[in-house]
Every structure is written in C-alpha cells, then in structure tokens.
XYZ file of N, CA, C and O in Angstrom:
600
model
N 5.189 -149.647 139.662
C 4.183 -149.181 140.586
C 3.070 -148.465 139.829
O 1.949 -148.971 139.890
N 3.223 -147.475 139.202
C 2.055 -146.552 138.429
C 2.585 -146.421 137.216
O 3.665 -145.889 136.957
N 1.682 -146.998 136.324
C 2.068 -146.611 135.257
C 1.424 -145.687 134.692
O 2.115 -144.973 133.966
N -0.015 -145.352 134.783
C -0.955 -144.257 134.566
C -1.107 -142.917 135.838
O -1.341 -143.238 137.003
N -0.970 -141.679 135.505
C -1.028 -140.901 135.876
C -1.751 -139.659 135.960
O -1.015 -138.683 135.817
N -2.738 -139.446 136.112
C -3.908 -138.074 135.628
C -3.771 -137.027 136.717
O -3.979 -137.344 137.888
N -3.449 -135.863 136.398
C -3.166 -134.549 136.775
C -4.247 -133.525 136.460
O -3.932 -132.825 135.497
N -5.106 -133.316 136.848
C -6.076 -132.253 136.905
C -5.185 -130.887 136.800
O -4.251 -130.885 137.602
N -5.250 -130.123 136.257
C -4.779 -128.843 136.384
C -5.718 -127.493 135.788
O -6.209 -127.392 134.664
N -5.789 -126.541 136.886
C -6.863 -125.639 136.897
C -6.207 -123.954 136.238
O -6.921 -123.116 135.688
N -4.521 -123.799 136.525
C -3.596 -122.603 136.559
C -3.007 -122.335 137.975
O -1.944 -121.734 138.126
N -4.108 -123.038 139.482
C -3.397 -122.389 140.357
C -2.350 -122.813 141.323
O -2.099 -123.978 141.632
N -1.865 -121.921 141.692
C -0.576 -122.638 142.182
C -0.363 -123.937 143.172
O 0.812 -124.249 143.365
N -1.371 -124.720 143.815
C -1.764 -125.864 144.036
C -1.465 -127.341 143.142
O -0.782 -128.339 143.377
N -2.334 -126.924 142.026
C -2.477 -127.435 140.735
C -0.699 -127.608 140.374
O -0.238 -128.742 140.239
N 0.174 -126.407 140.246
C 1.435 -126.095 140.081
C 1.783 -127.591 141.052
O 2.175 -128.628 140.518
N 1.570 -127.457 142.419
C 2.326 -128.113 143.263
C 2.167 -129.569 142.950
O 3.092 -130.368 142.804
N 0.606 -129.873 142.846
C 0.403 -130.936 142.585
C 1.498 -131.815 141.667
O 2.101 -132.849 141.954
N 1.523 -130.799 140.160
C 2.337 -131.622 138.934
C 3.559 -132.116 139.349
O 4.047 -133.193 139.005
N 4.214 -131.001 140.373
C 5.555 -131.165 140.367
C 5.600 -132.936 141.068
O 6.134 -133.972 140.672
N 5.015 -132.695 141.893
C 4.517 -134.300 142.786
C 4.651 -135.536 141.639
O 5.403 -136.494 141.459
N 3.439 -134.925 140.955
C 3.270 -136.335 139.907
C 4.117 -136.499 138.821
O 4.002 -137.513 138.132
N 5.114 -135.492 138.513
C 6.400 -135.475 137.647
C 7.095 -136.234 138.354
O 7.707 -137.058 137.675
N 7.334 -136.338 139.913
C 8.303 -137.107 140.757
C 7.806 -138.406 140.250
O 8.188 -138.871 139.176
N 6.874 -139.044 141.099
C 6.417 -139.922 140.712
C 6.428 -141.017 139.371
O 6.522 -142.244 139.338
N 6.271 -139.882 138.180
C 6.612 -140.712 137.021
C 7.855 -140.631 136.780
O 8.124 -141.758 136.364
N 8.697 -140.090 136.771
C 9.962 -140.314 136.580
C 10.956 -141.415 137.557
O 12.088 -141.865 137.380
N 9.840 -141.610 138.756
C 10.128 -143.041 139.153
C 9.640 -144.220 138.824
O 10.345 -145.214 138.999
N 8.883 -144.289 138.511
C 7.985 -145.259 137.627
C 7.635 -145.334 136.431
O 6.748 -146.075 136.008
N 8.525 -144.316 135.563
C 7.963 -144.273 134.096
C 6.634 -144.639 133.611
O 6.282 -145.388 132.700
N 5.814 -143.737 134.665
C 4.689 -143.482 134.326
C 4.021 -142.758 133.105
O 4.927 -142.149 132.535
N 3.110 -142.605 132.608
C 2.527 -141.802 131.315
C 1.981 -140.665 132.578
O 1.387 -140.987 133.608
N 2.376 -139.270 132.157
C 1.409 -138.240 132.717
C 0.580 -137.612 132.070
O 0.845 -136.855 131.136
N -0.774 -137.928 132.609
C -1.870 -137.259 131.657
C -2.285 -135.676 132.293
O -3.019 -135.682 133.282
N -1.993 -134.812 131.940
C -2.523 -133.681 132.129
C -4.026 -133.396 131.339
O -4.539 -133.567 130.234
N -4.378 -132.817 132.749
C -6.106 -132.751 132.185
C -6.542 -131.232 132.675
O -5.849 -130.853 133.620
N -7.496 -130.318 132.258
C -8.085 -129.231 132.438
C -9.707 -129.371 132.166
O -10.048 -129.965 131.143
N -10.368 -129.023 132.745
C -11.714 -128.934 132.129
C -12.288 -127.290 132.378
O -12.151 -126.559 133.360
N -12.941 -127.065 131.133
C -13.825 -125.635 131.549
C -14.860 -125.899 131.576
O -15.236 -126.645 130.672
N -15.699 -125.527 132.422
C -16.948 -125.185 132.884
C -17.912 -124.976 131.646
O -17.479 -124.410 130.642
N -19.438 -125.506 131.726
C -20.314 -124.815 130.677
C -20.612 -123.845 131.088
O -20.676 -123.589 132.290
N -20.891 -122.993 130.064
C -21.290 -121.468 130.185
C -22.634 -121.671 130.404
O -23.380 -122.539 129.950
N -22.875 -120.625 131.268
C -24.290 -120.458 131.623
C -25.662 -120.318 131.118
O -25.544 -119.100 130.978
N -26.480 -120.468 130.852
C -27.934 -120.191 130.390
C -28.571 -119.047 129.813
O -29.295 -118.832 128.841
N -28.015 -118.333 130.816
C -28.455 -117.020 131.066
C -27.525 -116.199 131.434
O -26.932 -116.197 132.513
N -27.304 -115.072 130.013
C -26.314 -114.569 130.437
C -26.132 -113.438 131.314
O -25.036 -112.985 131.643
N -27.841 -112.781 131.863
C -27.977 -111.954 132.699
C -27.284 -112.056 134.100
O -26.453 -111.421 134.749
N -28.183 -113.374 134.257
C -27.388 -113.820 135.171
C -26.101 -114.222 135.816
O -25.767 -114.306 136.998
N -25.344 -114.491 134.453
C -23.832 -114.728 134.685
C -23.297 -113.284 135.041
O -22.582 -113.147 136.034
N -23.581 -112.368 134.366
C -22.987 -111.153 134.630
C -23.744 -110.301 135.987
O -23.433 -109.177 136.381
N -24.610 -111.026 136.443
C -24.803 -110.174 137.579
C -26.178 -109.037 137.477
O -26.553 -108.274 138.368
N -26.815 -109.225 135.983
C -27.633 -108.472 135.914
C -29.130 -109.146 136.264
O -29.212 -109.974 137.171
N -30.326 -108.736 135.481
C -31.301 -109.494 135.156
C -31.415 -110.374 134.573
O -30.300 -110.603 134.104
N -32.327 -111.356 134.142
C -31.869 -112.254 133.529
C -32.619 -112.092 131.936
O -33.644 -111.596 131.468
N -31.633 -112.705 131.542
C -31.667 -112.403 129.616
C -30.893 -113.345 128.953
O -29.664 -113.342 128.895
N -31.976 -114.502 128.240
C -31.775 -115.391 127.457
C -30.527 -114.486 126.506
O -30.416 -113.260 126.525
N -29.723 -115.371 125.762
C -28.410 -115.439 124.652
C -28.513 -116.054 123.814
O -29.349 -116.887 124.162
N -28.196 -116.279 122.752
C -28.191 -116.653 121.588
C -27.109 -117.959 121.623
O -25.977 -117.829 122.089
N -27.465 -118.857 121.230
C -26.703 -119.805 120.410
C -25.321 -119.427 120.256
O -24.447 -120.043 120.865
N -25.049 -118.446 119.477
C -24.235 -118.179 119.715
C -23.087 -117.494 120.494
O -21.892 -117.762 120.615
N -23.719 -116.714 120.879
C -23.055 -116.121 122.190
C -22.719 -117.148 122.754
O -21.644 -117.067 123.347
N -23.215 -118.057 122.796
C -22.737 -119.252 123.797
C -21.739 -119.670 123.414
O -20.765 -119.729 124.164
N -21.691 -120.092 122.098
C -20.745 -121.039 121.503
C -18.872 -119.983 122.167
O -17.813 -120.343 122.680
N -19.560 -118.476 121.648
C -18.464 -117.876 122.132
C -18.093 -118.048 123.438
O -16.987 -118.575 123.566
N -18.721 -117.744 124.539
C -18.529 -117.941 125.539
C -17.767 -119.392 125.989
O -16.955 -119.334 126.912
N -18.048 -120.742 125.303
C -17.577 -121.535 125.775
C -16.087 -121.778 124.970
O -15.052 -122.396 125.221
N -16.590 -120.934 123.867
C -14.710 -121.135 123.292
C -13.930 -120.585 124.185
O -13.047 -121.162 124.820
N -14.296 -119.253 124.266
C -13.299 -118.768 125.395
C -12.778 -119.483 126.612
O -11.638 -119.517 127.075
N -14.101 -120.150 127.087
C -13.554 -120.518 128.425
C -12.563 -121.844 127.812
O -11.352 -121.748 128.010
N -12.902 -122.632 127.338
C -11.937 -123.758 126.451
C -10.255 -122.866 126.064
O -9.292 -123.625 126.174
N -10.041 -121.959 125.808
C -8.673 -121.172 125.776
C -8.089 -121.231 126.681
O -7.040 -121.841 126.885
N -9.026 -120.256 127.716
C -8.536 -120.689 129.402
C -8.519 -121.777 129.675
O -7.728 -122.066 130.574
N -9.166 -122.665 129.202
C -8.283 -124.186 129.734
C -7.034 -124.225 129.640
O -6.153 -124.150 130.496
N -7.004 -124.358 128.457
C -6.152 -124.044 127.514
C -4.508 -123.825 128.016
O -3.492 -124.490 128.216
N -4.925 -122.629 128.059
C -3.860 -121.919 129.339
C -3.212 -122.668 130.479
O -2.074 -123.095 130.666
N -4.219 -122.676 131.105
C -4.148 -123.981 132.216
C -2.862 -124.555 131.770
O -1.822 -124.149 132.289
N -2.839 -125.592 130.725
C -2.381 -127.119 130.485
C -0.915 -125.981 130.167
O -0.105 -126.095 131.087
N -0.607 -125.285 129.425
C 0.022 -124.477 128.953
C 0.954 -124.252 129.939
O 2.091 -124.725 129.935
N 0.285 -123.225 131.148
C 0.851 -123.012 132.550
C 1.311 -123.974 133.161
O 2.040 -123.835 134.143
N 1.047 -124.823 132.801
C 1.315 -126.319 134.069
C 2.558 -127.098 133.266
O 3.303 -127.834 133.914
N 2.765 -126.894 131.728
C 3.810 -127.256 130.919
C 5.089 -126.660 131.597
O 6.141 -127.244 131.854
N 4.648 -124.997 131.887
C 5.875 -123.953 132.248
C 6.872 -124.561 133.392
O 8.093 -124.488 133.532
N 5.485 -125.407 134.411
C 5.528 -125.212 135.746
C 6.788 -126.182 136.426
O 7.347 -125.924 137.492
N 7.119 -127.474 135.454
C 7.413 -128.711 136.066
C 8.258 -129.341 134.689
O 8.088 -129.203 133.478
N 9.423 -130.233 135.666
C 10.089 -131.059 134.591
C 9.471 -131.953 133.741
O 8.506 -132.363 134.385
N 9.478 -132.411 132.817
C 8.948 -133.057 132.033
C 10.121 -134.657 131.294
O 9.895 -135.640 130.587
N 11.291 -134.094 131.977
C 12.364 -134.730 130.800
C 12.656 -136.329 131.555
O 12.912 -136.748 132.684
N 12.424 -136.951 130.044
C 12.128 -138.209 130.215
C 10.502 -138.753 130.749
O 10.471 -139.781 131.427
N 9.689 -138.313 130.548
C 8.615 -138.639 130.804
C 7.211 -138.290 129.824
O 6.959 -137.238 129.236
N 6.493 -139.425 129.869
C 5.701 -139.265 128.204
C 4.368 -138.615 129.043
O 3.807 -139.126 130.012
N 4.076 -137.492 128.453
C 3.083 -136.447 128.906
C 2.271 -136.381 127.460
O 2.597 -136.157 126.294
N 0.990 -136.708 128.185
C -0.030 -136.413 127.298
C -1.267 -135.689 127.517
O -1.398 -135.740 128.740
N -2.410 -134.941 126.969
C -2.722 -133.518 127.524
C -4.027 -134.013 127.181
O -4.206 -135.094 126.620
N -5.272 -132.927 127.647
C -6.635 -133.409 127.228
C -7.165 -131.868 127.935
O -6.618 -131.274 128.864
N -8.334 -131.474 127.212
C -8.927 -130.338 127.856
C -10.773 -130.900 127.452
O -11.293 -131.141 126.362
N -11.230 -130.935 128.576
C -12.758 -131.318 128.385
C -13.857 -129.561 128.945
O -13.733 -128.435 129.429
N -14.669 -130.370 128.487
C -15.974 -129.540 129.073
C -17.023 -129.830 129.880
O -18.096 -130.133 129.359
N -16.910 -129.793 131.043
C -18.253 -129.818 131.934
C -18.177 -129.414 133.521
O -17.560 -128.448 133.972
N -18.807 -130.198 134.134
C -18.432 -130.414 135.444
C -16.509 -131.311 135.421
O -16.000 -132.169 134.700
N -16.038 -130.538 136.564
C -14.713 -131.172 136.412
C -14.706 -132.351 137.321
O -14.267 -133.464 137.030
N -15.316 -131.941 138.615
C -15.252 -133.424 139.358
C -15.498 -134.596 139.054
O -14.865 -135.574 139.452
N -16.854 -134.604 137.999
C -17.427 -135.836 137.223
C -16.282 -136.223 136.067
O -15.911 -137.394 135.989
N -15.848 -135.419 135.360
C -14.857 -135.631 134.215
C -13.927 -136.307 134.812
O -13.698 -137.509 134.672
N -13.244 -135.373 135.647
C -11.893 -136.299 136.224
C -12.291 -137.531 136.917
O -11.406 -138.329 137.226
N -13.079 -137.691 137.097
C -13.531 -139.248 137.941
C -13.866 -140.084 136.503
O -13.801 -141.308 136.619
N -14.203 -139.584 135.215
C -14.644 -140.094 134.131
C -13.447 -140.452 133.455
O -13.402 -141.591 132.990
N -12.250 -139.536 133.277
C -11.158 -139.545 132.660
C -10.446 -140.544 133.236
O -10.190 -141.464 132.459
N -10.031 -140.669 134.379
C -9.383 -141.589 135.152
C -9.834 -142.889 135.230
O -9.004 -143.783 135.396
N -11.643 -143.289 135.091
C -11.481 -144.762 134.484
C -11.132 -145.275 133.005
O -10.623 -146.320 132.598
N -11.658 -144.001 132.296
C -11.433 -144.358 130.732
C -9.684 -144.358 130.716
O -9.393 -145.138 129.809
N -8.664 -143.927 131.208
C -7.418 -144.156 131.059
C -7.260 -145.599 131.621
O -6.617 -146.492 131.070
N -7.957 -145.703 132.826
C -7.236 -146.828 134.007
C -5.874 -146.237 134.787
O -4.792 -146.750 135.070
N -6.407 -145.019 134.977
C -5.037 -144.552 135.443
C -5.038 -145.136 137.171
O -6.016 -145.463 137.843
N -3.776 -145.123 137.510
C -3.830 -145.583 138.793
C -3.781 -144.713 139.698
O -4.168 -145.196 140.763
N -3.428 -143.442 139.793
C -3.390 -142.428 140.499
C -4.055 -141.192 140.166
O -4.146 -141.041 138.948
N -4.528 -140.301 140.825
C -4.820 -138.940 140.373
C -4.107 -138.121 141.838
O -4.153 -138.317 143.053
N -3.484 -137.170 140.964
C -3.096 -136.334 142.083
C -3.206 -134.899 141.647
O -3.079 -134.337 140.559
N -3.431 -134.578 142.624
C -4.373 -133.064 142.096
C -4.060 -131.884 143.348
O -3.756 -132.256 144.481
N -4.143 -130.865 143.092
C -4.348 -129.668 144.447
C -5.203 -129.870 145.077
O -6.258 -130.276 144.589
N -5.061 -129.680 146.235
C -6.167 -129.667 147.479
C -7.385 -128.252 147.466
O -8.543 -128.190 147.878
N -6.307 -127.030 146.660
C -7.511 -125.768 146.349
C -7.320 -125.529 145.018
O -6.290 -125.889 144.448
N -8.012 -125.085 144.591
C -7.877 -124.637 142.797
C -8.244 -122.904 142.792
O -7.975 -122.030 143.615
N -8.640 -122.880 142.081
C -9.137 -121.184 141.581
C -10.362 -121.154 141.862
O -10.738 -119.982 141.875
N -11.248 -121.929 142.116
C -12.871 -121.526 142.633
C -12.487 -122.264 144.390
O -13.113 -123.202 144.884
N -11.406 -121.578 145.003
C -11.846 -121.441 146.679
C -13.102 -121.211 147.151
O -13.632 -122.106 147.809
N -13.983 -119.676 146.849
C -14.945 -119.457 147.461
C -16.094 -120.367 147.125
O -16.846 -120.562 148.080
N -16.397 -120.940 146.064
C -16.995 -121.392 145.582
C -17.038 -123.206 146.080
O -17.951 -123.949 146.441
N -16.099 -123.323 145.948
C -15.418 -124.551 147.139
C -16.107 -124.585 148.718
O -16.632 -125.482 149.377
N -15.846 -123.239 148.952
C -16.302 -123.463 150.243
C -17.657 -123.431 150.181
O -17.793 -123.451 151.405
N -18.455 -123.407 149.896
C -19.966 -123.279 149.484
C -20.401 -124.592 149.038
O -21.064 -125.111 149.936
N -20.296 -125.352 148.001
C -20.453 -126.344 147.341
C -19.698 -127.284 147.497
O -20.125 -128.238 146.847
N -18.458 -127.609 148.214
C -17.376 -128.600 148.040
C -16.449 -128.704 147.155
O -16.962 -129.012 146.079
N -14.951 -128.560 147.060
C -14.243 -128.702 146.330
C -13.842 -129.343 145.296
O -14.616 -130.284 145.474
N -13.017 -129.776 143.909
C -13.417 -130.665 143.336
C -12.842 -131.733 144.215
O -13.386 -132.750 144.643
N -11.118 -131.097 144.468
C -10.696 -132.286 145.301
C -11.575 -133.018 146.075
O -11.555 -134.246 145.993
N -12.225 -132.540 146.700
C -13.062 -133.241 147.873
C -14.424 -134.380 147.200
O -15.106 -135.136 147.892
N -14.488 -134.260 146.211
C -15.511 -134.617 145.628
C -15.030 -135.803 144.745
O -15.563 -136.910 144.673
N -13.998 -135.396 144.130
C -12.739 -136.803 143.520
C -12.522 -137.664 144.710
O -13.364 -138.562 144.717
N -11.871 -137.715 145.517
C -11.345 -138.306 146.407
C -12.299 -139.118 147.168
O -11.901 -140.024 147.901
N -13.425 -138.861 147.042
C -14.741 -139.923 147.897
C -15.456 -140.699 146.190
O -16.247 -141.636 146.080
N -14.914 -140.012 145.280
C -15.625 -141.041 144.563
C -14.879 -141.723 143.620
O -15.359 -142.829 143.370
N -13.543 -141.361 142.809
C -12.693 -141.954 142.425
C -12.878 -143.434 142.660
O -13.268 -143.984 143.690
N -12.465 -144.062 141.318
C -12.019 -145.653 141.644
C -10.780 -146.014 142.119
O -10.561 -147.104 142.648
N -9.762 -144.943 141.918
C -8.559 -145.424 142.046
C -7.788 -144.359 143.081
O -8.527 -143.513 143.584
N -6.978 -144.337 143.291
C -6.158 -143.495 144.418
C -5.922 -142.220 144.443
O -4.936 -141.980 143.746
N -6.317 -141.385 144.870
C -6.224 -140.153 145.051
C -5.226 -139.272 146.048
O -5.270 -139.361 147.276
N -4.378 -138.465 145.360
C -2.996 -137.957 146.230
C -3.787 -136.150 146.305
O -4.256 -135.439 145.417
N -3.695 -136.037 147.135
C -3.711 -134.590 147.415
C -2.472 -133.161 147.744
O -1.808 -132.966 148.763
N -2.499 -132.698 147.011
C -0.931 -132.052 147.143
C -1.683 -130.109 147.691
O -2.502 -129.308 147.241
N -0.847 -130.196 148.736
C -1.309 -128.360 149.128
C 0.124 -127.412 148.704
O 0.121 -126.190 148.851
C-alpha cells in the first residue's frame, strides 16, 4: 500500500500524535518514514522581531539567528524520535529552511511519497488562526494524500 511516508514534525503534541499514526501505518506496509521539520527564516528586521522599532542586523546576526532556529528543528526530529516506536521500520530524517507548507508539499514530491500525515495544530495555533494552518494549506495543495491526525 505505502511505501513512502513523510511526517512533518513541529515538537507539538499533535505532531507527537500524528507519528504514532504513521509508525502504524509503516509497520504495516513497510513503509520508509521520512521525518521532516522545517524552521522558519529569520526575520529582516530584528527590531521588529523583538517587538521593538525597527533596526536593520547584520549578516550575521542572522546567520545566528537562523542556526538557532535550525537546533530547534532540530529538537523537533529529536522529540518525535522519543515519541514513537520505530522498531522494524526504516526512518529517515531531514530538517529544511523556509516556509513549511511549501517545503512539505516540496519534500513530498521530491520523495514521491504517498502519504503525508501530519497534526491538524502545531505550535503556531495563534498564528494559524490568522493566516491558515500549515495543515490546512498541505492538504488543498499536496499531490498526494494527506492524513490529518488531532
């Protein structure tokens, strides 16, 4: 049935629920599970990120800023290792940078995976509700099947 599998994972407990799902899944189908995380680019302006005025950053500051957030991915994939069985099933990991909705819709053709199953909320709720979720945003544009796990 599936042999490709892509798992978005953000840290939150959704994300958690999701894996456990798509661990089922491949261990019925000896599927490959791809665990995926993406962090966000850091902002422009770092006044603005912090809430102040706004005030250009340096090159580098940036670079820092986006390492960091790349750790917290990081984490993520890490957390989601903790979260779910793994045994007997070939898990393979990836942490990108950008927009995540576009990535995971990007990742999932460059695999050919046949499924993505993902949390229905992640860690940017409020932000979700404002702009649209990623879930919500995968799931209308995805090529391939989209499972939603709450």
């Amino acid at each position: 049935m599936y042999q490709s599998i892509l798992v978005p994972v953000d840290g939150s407990t959704h994300a958690e629920h999701a894996l456990k799902v798509a661990a089922q899944l491949a261990k019925g189908t000896s599927a490959t599970l791809h665990l995926m995380t993406v962090a966000e680019f850091p902002p422009d302006n770092l006044g603005l990120f912090t809430g102040g005025t706004p005030e250009p950053f340096t090159e580098e500051d940036r670079d820092k800023l986006a390492a960091g957030m790349k750790e917290e991915a990081r984490k993520a994939i890490d957390k989601a290792r903790a979260a779910a069985d793994f045994s007997g099933i070939e898990v393979q990991e990836v942490v990108r940078q950008g927009r995540p909705a576009e990535l995971i819709i990007q990742e999932a053709k460059t695999l050919g995976a046949d499924v993505i199953v993902m949390g229905s909320r992640g860690i940017s709720d409020v932000r979700g509700m404002v702009f649209g979720s990623v879930s919500h945003k995968v799931s209308h544009a995805a090529d391939c099947s989209v499972i939603t796990v709450t």
